[in-house]
Amino acid sequence: MNKHIKSGIATMFFIPLWYYKTTPALNIHSEGLWFFAISVAMFYGTIEMFGISKEQGRRPKERSLRVISTGSSKDNQSMTLIKYMFKSIGFRVALGIFASMFILSFFAEGEIFHSKKYSELITVTEADVSEIPSAEGTSSIALMDTKSATKLGDREIGALSNVVSQYDVAGYTQIDFQGCPIKTAPLKYADFFKWLKNKDTGIPGYVTVDPVNMDAEYVALDEGMKYVPSACFSQNLKRHVRFTYPTTIFSNGHFEIDEEGTPWYVYSVYEQQFGLFDGKQVTGCILVNPFNGETQKLSLDEIPTWVDVVFKGDLICKQYNYYAQLNGGYWNSKFGQVGCKKITESSDSDSVSDYGYVAKDGDIWIYTGVTSVNSDSSNIGFILSNERTEETLFIPCTGADEFSAMAAAEGEVQEKGYVASFPSLILVDNNPTYIMVLKDNAGLVKMYAAVNVEQYNLVATATTQEDCIANYKALLNGTLSVEEANTENTASTAIPETKPISKDLSDAPTKQITIIKIETIVESGNTYIYIVDENNKIYKALYVDVIDMLLVNVGDTITIKTDGEYFVIE
């Protein structure tokens, strides 16, 4: 049989299998489709290359062995392989597709040719500091970073033995739920075999984390979610949506809940504004019912208000950088850089990369600082951007950037070794202010810090958010010094710290228990650990008195001494 016919037959079997695996959009503006075509051509070329080598009496591997045994150089061996490749139609087609993609994308969307179009992808309106949320609305500000939310969520799931053995917690989404900011994440199948075992019942629930009250809740569903990202074959969420909308370009698939707590999956829909790949803009979304797989494709003006994330924060920041740097033309962005700005970035790859989130008017707004392109440690303003509509405000305000503020807050508690989370932005007595949480090495929230944007040496800390803001206000009006605003025992506005109670349990009876739940709670500046045994009996202890509990997990059996309320590890 002719080598081209053999290669063609093999490729015809390969194409549907590879498409089922990769599911690119059947759209010329989809990068996935181009790479799909390249991979198909390379597969054809590989089969064809072996056919060519067989016609010449030996396979490439056999020829390589002969070349080595006769002392020929590796360069000759490589040249032989390249020779076979260029004889293959498939490899030549793959090279042609790649070259075409590169040339077309360069001329069709290169910044040098289309700087004005890039700068118009986002509309930015200038506003004043009154748009910054006030200190009175701090219940609408999410201060918890994703790492802390993950820790709380994992602990909540860890207490549910029937859930933790089959499922993990997927990625978190910041949403507005009934006027309050929360982070939510669905469960996901732990692996293929867990999906195989549970595919008929589906995913049983999701987790919500309140970043204001610092607590987590597992929400069990009456019916399992079957169309999810961690499912396989026809139940895989992306594959299901792709087969429903084969030509639509979509991404940013994530989990949300509506105001009744009903779960949905949301995909952002993109359409090309110019160019081949980069000139895309969000034009709507796809809503997926995870219970039965029903989908709705909506334009931007049809999206219900409970949907919070249509324009992802990364996209907003990327488009703002285009706007701020290409507004004066491409060459100005490279040389003169007159009026060029960019969002603040950390040079430390280990730094927290979360945005600041604010729940405002039923939507989630992200905020981030704006600095000059010279990358100093100061901001020239902030942007607030609505993740549902991409309404974007630029607020001029000079001062320290977020990472300098985090360092200033950490400096006030350096003896404790606490680490600051990415801050949010509030307005206190008409002063733009960073507010953030300070965490210990275990990731537990220990304190709050407020840092003045314009004078980042003005820092106040406290063990509660209310006390922190009160100390900060007193610092601004001069009734407290910086030292007093960061000394809990002497600050006039701080709630007096209760002395920790260490119980003498040396004569207490001993018992063996199996732990089904572990929680930590900060009370009057002291961290207590609460445990629940298999009989739903609750015990507590000062964390410093039972530090070995760091080595204990839900499901472990331990021996304790207890008076019925307090405990110590035996």
XYZ file of C-alpha atoms in Angstrom:
570
model
C 0.000 0.000 0.000
C 1.275 3.487 -0.874
C 2.927 5.238 2.084
C 0.706 8.320 1.601
C -2.448 6.197 1.767
C -1.220 4.473 4.949
C -0.357 7.822 6.528
C -3.713 9.260 5.493
C -5.696 6.358 6.967
C -3.772 6.530 10.262
C -4.286 10.301 10.396
C -8.032 9.960 9.783
C -8.247 7.817 12.924
C -6.002 10.220 14.833
C -7.955 13.419 14.052
C -11.234 12.645 15.934
C -9.365 11.162 18.896
C -7.065 14.175 19.162
C -9.952 16.620 18.734
C -11.898 14.829 21.490
C -8.845 15.247 23.722
C -7.937 18.880 22.917
C -11.360 20.368 21.920
C -10.142 23.522 20.129
C -12.705 26.009 18.815
C -13.360 25.583 15.093
C -12.496 29.230 14.585
C -9.577 30.747 12.674
C -8.918 33.086 15.621
C -8.425 30.158 18.014
C -4.759 29.449 18.736
C -5.815 25.951 19.755
C -7.107 25.216 16.241
C -3.804 26.235 14.655
C -1.787 24.056 17.016
C -4.279 21.245 16.439
C -3.602 21.504 12.695
C 0.163 21.535 13.296
C -0.021 18.432 15.509
C -2.143 16.589 12.916
C 0.357 17.443 10.175
C 3.255 16.305 12.369
C 1.478 13.028 13.125
C 0.984 12.464 9.395
C 4.636 13.361 8.822
C 5.861 10.925 11.471
C 3.944 8.019 9.910
C 5.087 9.108 6.472
C 8.732 9.385 7.570
C 8.771 5.781 8.722
C 7.284 4.814 5.363
C 10.053 6.640 3.511
C 12.767 5.005 5.608
C 11.217 1.570 5.052
C 11.238 2.106 1.307
C 14.982 2.739 1.563
C 15.469 -0.563 3.378
C 15.817 0.521 6.995
C 14.012 2.462 9.709
C 15.569 5.619 11.235
C 16.450 3.701 14.403
C 18.258 0.990 12.432
C 20.072 3.604 10.378
C 21.134 5.389 13.558
C 22.595 2.157 14.929
C 24.488 1.587 11.677
C 25.813 5.147 11.721
C 27.078 4.774 15.293
C 28.606 1.323 14.682
C 30.558 2.554 11.665
C 31.929 5.486 13.602
C 29.931 8.157 11.782
C 29.423 11.386 13.653
C 26.263 12.407 15.480
C 26.063 15.362 13.118
C 25.626 12.946 10.208
C 22.997 11.067 12.212
C 21.077 14.304 12.831
C 21.364 15.309 9.188
C 19.895 11.950 8.181
C 16.880 12.507 10.447
C 16.398 16.040 9.104
C 16.637 14.684 5.575
C 13.817 12.229 6.279
C 11.736 14.990 7.879
C 12.028 17.302 4.881
C 11.093 14.482 2.552
C 7.850 14.176 4.532
C 4.891 16.193 3.250
C 3.425 16.277 6.768
C 6.413 18.007 8.342
C 6.582 20.510 5.506
C 2.883 21.292 5.973
C 3.370 21.694 9.760
C 6.276 24.071 9.163
C 4.197 26.025 6.672
C 1.272 26.365 9.089
C 3.567 27.547 11.880
C 5.284 30.087 9.616
C 1.921 31.367 8.360
C 0.634 31.725 11.920
C 3.722 33.692 12.949
C 3.692 36.018 9.928
C -0.057 36.652 10.017
C -0.119 37.336 13.750
C 2.849 39.725 13.481
C 1.314 41.869 10.754
C -2.342 41.487 11.783
C -1.922 42.255 15.483
C 1.593 43.516 16.124
C 1.580 46.417 18.578
C 3.764 48.388 16.197
C 0.929 48.409 13.624
C -2.148 48.453 15.877
C -1.216 50.439 18.997
C -4.392 52.572 18.839
C -6.661 49.513 18.635
C -4.916 47.910 21.617
C -5.326 51.087 23.672
C -9.075 51.125 22.924
C -9.806 47.600 24.210
C -10.719 49.089 27.600
C -12.439 52.365 28.486
C -11.073 54.140 31.560
C -12.859 56.983 33.344
C -11.045 59.270 35.777
C -12.644 59.552 39.221
C -11.755 60.995 42.621
C -10.997 59.353 45.963
C -14.673 59.436 46.955
C -15.092 56.304 44.804
C -12.855 54.388 47.225
C -14.997 52.389 49.706
C -15.240 54.063 53.093
C -14.074 52.574 56.380
C -17.726 52.251 57.416
C -18.148 49.666 54.646
C -15.329 47.342 55.646
C -17.780 44.438 55.849
C -17.800 44.567 52.036
C -14.016 44.262 51.733
C -12.415 40.848 51.309
C -9.140 40.876 53.222
C -8.447 37.147 53.059
C -6.081 35.910 50.369
C -6.673 32.704 48.443
C -4.069 30.727 50.399
C -5.834 31.461 53.691
C -9.220 30.639 52.155
C -7.836 27.342 50.900
C -6.542 26.483 54.360
C -9.938 27.178 55.971
C -11.812 25.311 53.256
C -9.541 22.272 53.472
C -10.016 22.156 57.223
C -13.796 22.288 56.846
C -13.758 19.439 54.313
C -11.256 17.507 56.417
C -13.888 17.166 59.118
C -16.208 15.295 56.723
C -14.783 11.791 56.404
C -17.230 10.665 53.696
C -16.279 13.655 51.539
C -12.533 14.001 52.083
C -11.859 10.416 50.993
C -13.396 10.926 47.542
C -13.046 14.609 46.695
C -10.644 17.553 46.816
C -11.471 21.260 46.841
C -11.135 22.977 43.444
C -10.043 26.585 42.806
C -11.723 29.505 44.588
C -13.660 32.357 42.978
C -14.264 35.715 44.688
C -17.961 36.620 44.360
C -20.601 38.861 45.910
C -23.236 36.791 47.698
C -26.240 38.650 49.078
C -24.223 41.868 49.362
C -21.173 40.327 51.033
C -17.853 39.214 49.508
C -17.183 35.485 49.791
C -14.830 32.994 48.205
C -16.444 29.835 46.904
C -15.104 26.599 45.442
C -16.737 23.352 44.338
C -15.460 19.941 45.257
C -13.685 17.991 42.529
C -13.002 14.316 41.921
C -9.681 13.334 43.463
C -8.715 11.189 40.449
C -10.105 9.160 37.528
C -11.075 6.194 39.703
C -12.949 8.441 42.159
C -14.885 9.850 39.181
C -15.621 6.328 37.944
C -16.987 5.386 41.356
C -19.075 8.540 41.908
C -20.039 9.674 38.380
C -23.669 8.597 38.763
C -24.178 10.662 41.926
C -21.908 13.583 40.983
C -20.185 16.236 43.091
C -22.093 16.483 46.401
C -21.412 20.084 47.436
C -19.269 23.196 47.560
C -17.388 25.326 50.078
C -17.879 28.993 50.946
C -15.342 31.047 52.875
C -16.264 34.366 54.494
C -13.130 36.554 54.256
C -14.591 39.093 56.670
C -15.515 36.728 59.524
C -12.718 34.280 58.633
C -14.871 31.139 58.649
C -15.736 28.388 56.171
C -18.896 26.396 55.487
C -19.537 23.246 53.486
C -22.840 23.356 51.586
C -24.269 19.910 50.795
C -26.470 19.705 47.699
C -29.695 17.736 47.326
C -28.531 16.618 43.878
C -24.977 16.011 42.697
C -23.241 18.126 40.032
C -22.350 15.874 37.083
C -20.942 18.315 34.499
C -17.765 19.552 36.159
C -14.142 20.233 35.069
C -12.777 17.207 36.942
C -15.183 14.742 35.275
C -14.111 12.599 32.333
C -15.436 11.817 28.864
C -18.875 13.288 28.075
C -19.350 14.646 31.611
C -16.232 16.820 31.354
C -17.485 20.410 31.532
C -15.227 21.972 28.885
C -15.839 19.120 26.428
C -19.601 19.383 26.968
C -19.574 23.144 26.294
C -17.279 22.764 23.285
C -19.563 20.230 21.605
C -22.519 22.557 22.281
C -20.719 25.616 20.848
C -18.081 24.230 18.442
C -17.074 27.583 16.882
C -17.225 29.808 19.982
C -14.003 30.949 21.644
C -14.417 30.748 25.418
C -12.188 30.499 28.474
C -12.036 31.535 32.146
C -14.292 28.684 33.237
C -15.077 29.059 36.929
C -17.633 28.252 39.619
C -20.206 30.704 41.019
C -23.443 30.558 42.998
C -26.526 32.725 42.525
C -28.320 34.614 45.307
C -30.214 31.438 46.312
C -26.996 29.442 46.612
C -27.600 27.444 43.409
C -24.311 26.481 41.725
C -23.397 27.419 38.150
C -20.334 27.311 35.940
C -19.481 30.428 33.936
C -17.326 30.781 30.805
C -16.339 34.123 29.266
C -17.046 34.377 25.516
C -14.577 36.219 23.267
C -14.892 37.728 19.804
C -12.108 39.101 17.647
C -11.923 42.893 17.405
C -8.819 42.921 15.200
C -5.831 40.756 14.359
C -5.541 36.994 14.467
C -5.235 36.096 18.176
C -4.545 38.962 20.597
C -7.259 41.444 19.624
C -10.048 39.577 21.437
C -12.595 41.152 23.741
C -15.189 39.609 26.039
C -18.636 39.882 24.457
C -20.700 37.702 26.773
C -20.706 34.503 28.772
C -21.954 30.930 28.798
C -23.849 29.714 31.876
C -23.860 25.973 32.532
C -26.222 24.134 34.855
C -23.901 21.500 36.376
C -26.786 19.206 37.327
C -28.178 18.547 33.842
C -25.709 20.261 31.492
C -28.155 22.865 30.153
C -26.362 25.930 28.757
C -27.215 29.566 28.033
C -25.111 31.822 25.798
C -25.686 35.445 26.825
C -24.493 38.819 25.535
C -23.070 41.331 28.015
C -26.377 43.161 28.477
C -28.216 39.873 29.129
C -25.948 38.621 31.925
C -27.794 38.447 35.279
C -26.416 40.629 38.054
C -25.565 37.662 40.304
C -22.805 36.679 37.854
C -19.686 38.372 39.194
C -16.695 37.342 37.070
C -16.959 37.811 33.309
C -13.854 39.951 32.804
C -11.069 38.184 34.672
C -8.715 40.380 36.687
C -5.687 39.283 34.653
C -7.410 40.393 31.442
C -8.402 43.750 32.944
C -4.825 44.428 34.040
C -3.422 43.367 30.657
C -5.834 45.636 28.791
C -5.171 48.525 31.180
C -1.446 48.218 30.481
C -2.214 48.421 26.747
C -4.319 51.529 27.385
C -1.753 53.188 29.666
C 1.298 52.485 27.509
C 0.061 52.527 23.891
C -2.269 55.506 24.170
C 0.525 57.733 22.851
C 1.633 55.337 20.140
C 3.996 52.372 19.935
C 7.263 54.284 19.635
C 6.391 56.501 22.599
C 5.857 53.343 24.696
C 9.401 52.197 23.877
C 11.435 55.407 23.911
C 9.895 58.680 25.121
C 7.378 56.937 27.411
C 5.565 60.239 27.969
C 2.484 59.563 30.103
C 3.116 55.802 30.174
C 1.880 53.908 33.231
C 1.375 50.309 34.308
C -0.198 48.355 37.124
C 2.025 47.643 40.123
C 3.966 44.404 40.000
C 6.080 42.655 42.593
C 9.651 41.757 41.700
C 9.430 38.919 44.241
C 7.923 35.843 42.602
C 6.929 34.498 46.028
C 4.826 37.515 46.933
C 1.076 37.235 47.222
C -0.431 37.809 43.790
C -4.078 38.336 44.772
C -5.876 41.522 43.809
C -7.750 43.607 46.289
C -11.471 42.810 46.086
C -14.413 45.010 47.009
C -18.126 44.124 46.931
C -19.857 47.203 45.559
C -23.427 47.606 44.275
C -23.897 43.843 44.028
C -20.745 43.318 41.951
C -17.129 42.421 42.631
C -14.622 45.143 41.791
C -10.903 44.512 41.709
C -8.432 47.181 42.635
C -4.735 47.499 41.999
C -2.211 50.300 42.077
C -0.875 52.163 39.054
C 2.763 53.203 38.881
C 5.181 54.680 36.373
C 6.937 52.416 33.886
C 10.176 53.038 35.793
C 9.023 50.496 38.407
C 9.783 52.479 41.550
C 8.049 51.705 44.865
C 5.363 54.358 44.567
C 1.926 54.625 43.019
C 0.478 57.487 41.039
C -3.051 56.196 41.417
C -5.362 53.193 41.491
C -7.829 51.492 39.209
C -11.146 50.050 40.329
C -12.695 47.725 37.757
C -15.993 45.842 37.710
C -15.408 42.170 36.858
C -18.898 41.801 35.366
C -19.023 44.896 33.120
C -15.353 46.034 32.961
C -16.374 49.536 34.022
C -12.962 50.888 35.030
C -12.132 53.947 37.110
C -8.701 55.551 37.474
C -8.252 57.395 40.777
C -5.199 59.702 40.895
C -3.458 59.358 44.261
C 0.283 59.454 44.860
C 1.828 57.308 47.557
C 3.422 53.981 48.408
C 2.577 50.904 46.385
C 0.924 47.843 47.906
C 4.137 45.919 48.457
C 5.785 48.830 50.279
C 2.702 49.062 52.501
C 2.885 45.337 53.232
C 6.546 45.710 54.209
C 5.698 48.680 56.463
C 2.990 46.686 58.256
C 5.295 43.700 58.715
C 7.951 46.018 60.114
C 5.650 47.085 62.953
C 5.278 43.465 64.108
C 8.672 42.138 63.045
C 9.305 40.608 66.464
C 6.256 38.383 65.912
C 7.271 37.347 62.399
C 3.804 37.928 60.947
C 3.320 38.138 57.169
C 0.973 40.614 55.474
C -1.605 39.548 52.909
C -2.239 41.639 49.806
C -4.115 44.733 51.054
C -7.426 46.238 50.125
C -8.127 49.936 49.760
C -10.463 52.013 51.944
C -11.067 55.679 52.668
C -10.616 56.762 56.294
C -11.454 60.400 57.061
C -10.809 61.206 53.385
C -7.381 59.498 53.538
C -6.750 56.641 51.079
C -5.629 53.746 53.271
C -4.396 50.201 52.792
C -5.947 47.660 55.147
C -4.663 44.096 55.415
C -4.406 41.064 57.659
C -1.219 39.806 59.310
C -0.758 36.029 59.507
C 1.535 33.762 61.488
C 3.606 30.927 60.056
C 0.618 28.576 60.258
C -1.427 30.916 58.050
C -3.712 31.982 60.910
C -4.909 35.587 60.969
C -3.427 37.220 64.067
C -3.768 40.971 63.536
C -4.949 43.722 61.202
C -2.917 46.632 59.868
C -3.848 49.991 58.330
C -1.224 51.923 56.356
C -1.606 55.455 55.006
C -1.129 55.511 51.231
C 0.491 58.954 51.054
C 2.621 58.545 54.210
C 3.315 54.865 54.651
C 5.152 55.489 57.933
C 1.678 56.035 59.461
C 0.791 52.487 60.485
C -1.731 51.182 62.999
C -2.248 47.571 64.072
C -4.688 45.725 66.327
C -6.121 42.265 66.899
C -9.524 43.182 65.437
C -10.461 45.115 62.330
C -12.567 47.602 64.305
C -9.753 48.333 66.753
C -7.278 48.694 63.917
C -9.388 51.355 62.203
C -10.044 53.097 65.529
C -6.314 53.193 66.280
C -5.632 54.467 62.776
C -8.198 57.273 63.113
C -6.663 58.268 66.427
C -3.238 58.260 64.763
C -4.484 60.553 61.998
C -6.039 63.099 64.363
C -3.011 63.104 66.646
C -4.473 61.522 69.780
C -2.156 58.518 69.402
C 1.491 58.331 68.413
C 2.736 55.722 65.949
C 4.152 53.718 68.871
C 0.851 53.826 70.748
C -1.128 52.902 67.640
C 0.885 49.690 67.455
C 0.956 48.797 71.158
C -2.237 46.979 72.053
C -1.848 47.211 75.810
C -1.436 51.003 75.832
C -3.540 52.127 72.887
C -6.562 53.979 74.190
C -8.860 52.573 71.549
C -7.831 48.948 71.834
C -9.942 46.449 73.730
C -7.904 45.240 76.720
C -6.451 41.838 76.037
C -7.655 39.093 78.344
C -4.860 37.145 79.978
C -4.696 33.621 78.609
C -5.977 30.917 80.934
C -3.764 27.854 81.264
C -5.640 25.124 83.105
C -3.845 22.786 85.483
C -4.939 19.380 84.238
C -2.227 17.310 85.886
C -4.828 15.455 87.986
C -7.497 15.322 85.281
C -8.662 11.923 84.012
C -7.189 10.486 80.829
C -9.251 9.392 77.840
C -8.699 8.349 74.249
C -10.649 10.133 71.519
C -10.868 10.177 67.725
C -10.889 13.678 66.270
C -13.594 14.508 63.711
C -13.088 18.291 63.560
C -10.414 20.889 64.422
C -10.910 24.668 64.570
C -8.844 27.620 65.796
C -10.428 30.800 67.138
C -8.809 34.056 68.254
C -10.318 35.336 71.515
C -9.074 38.615 72.991
C -5.780 38.286 71.184
C -5.180 34.652 72.184
C -5.462 31.668 69.846
C -7.521 28.734 71.129
C -7.840 25.365 69.442
C -11.161 23.521 69.561
C -11.505 19.808 68.805
C -14.584 17.608 68.432
C -14.481 13.881 69.209
C -16.478 11.012 67.697
C -19.268 11.634 70.236
C -19.549 15.315 69.230
C -17.973 16.391 72.517
C -16.078 19.695 72.261
C -12.768 20.399 74.044
C -10.577 23.489 73.899
C -7.065 24.568 74.840
C -4.693 27.467 74.421
C -2.772 26.738 71.243
C 0.541 27.411 72.995
C -0.305 24.691 75.555
C -0.938 22.014 72.912
C 1.517 22.966 70.180
C 1.868 19.265 69.275
C -1.624 19.523 67.768
C 0.151 20.820 64.665
C 1.042 17.166 64.034
C -2.541 15.915 64.485
C -5.078 15.600 61.667
C -8.794 14.891 61.476
C -9.346 11.146 61.892
C -6.379 10.647 64.230
C -6.848 8.986 67.613
C -5.076 10.715 70.517
C -4.916 10.439 74.298
C -5.792 13.559 76.289
C -6.263 14.730 79.851
C -9.451 16.725 80.235
C -11.756 18.216 82.830
C -14.611 18.011 80.344
C -13.931 21.458 78.847
C -10.180 22.033 78.551
C -7.653 19.445 77.413
C -3.940 18.748 77.081
C -2.239 16.028 75.052
C -1.057 13.130 77.165
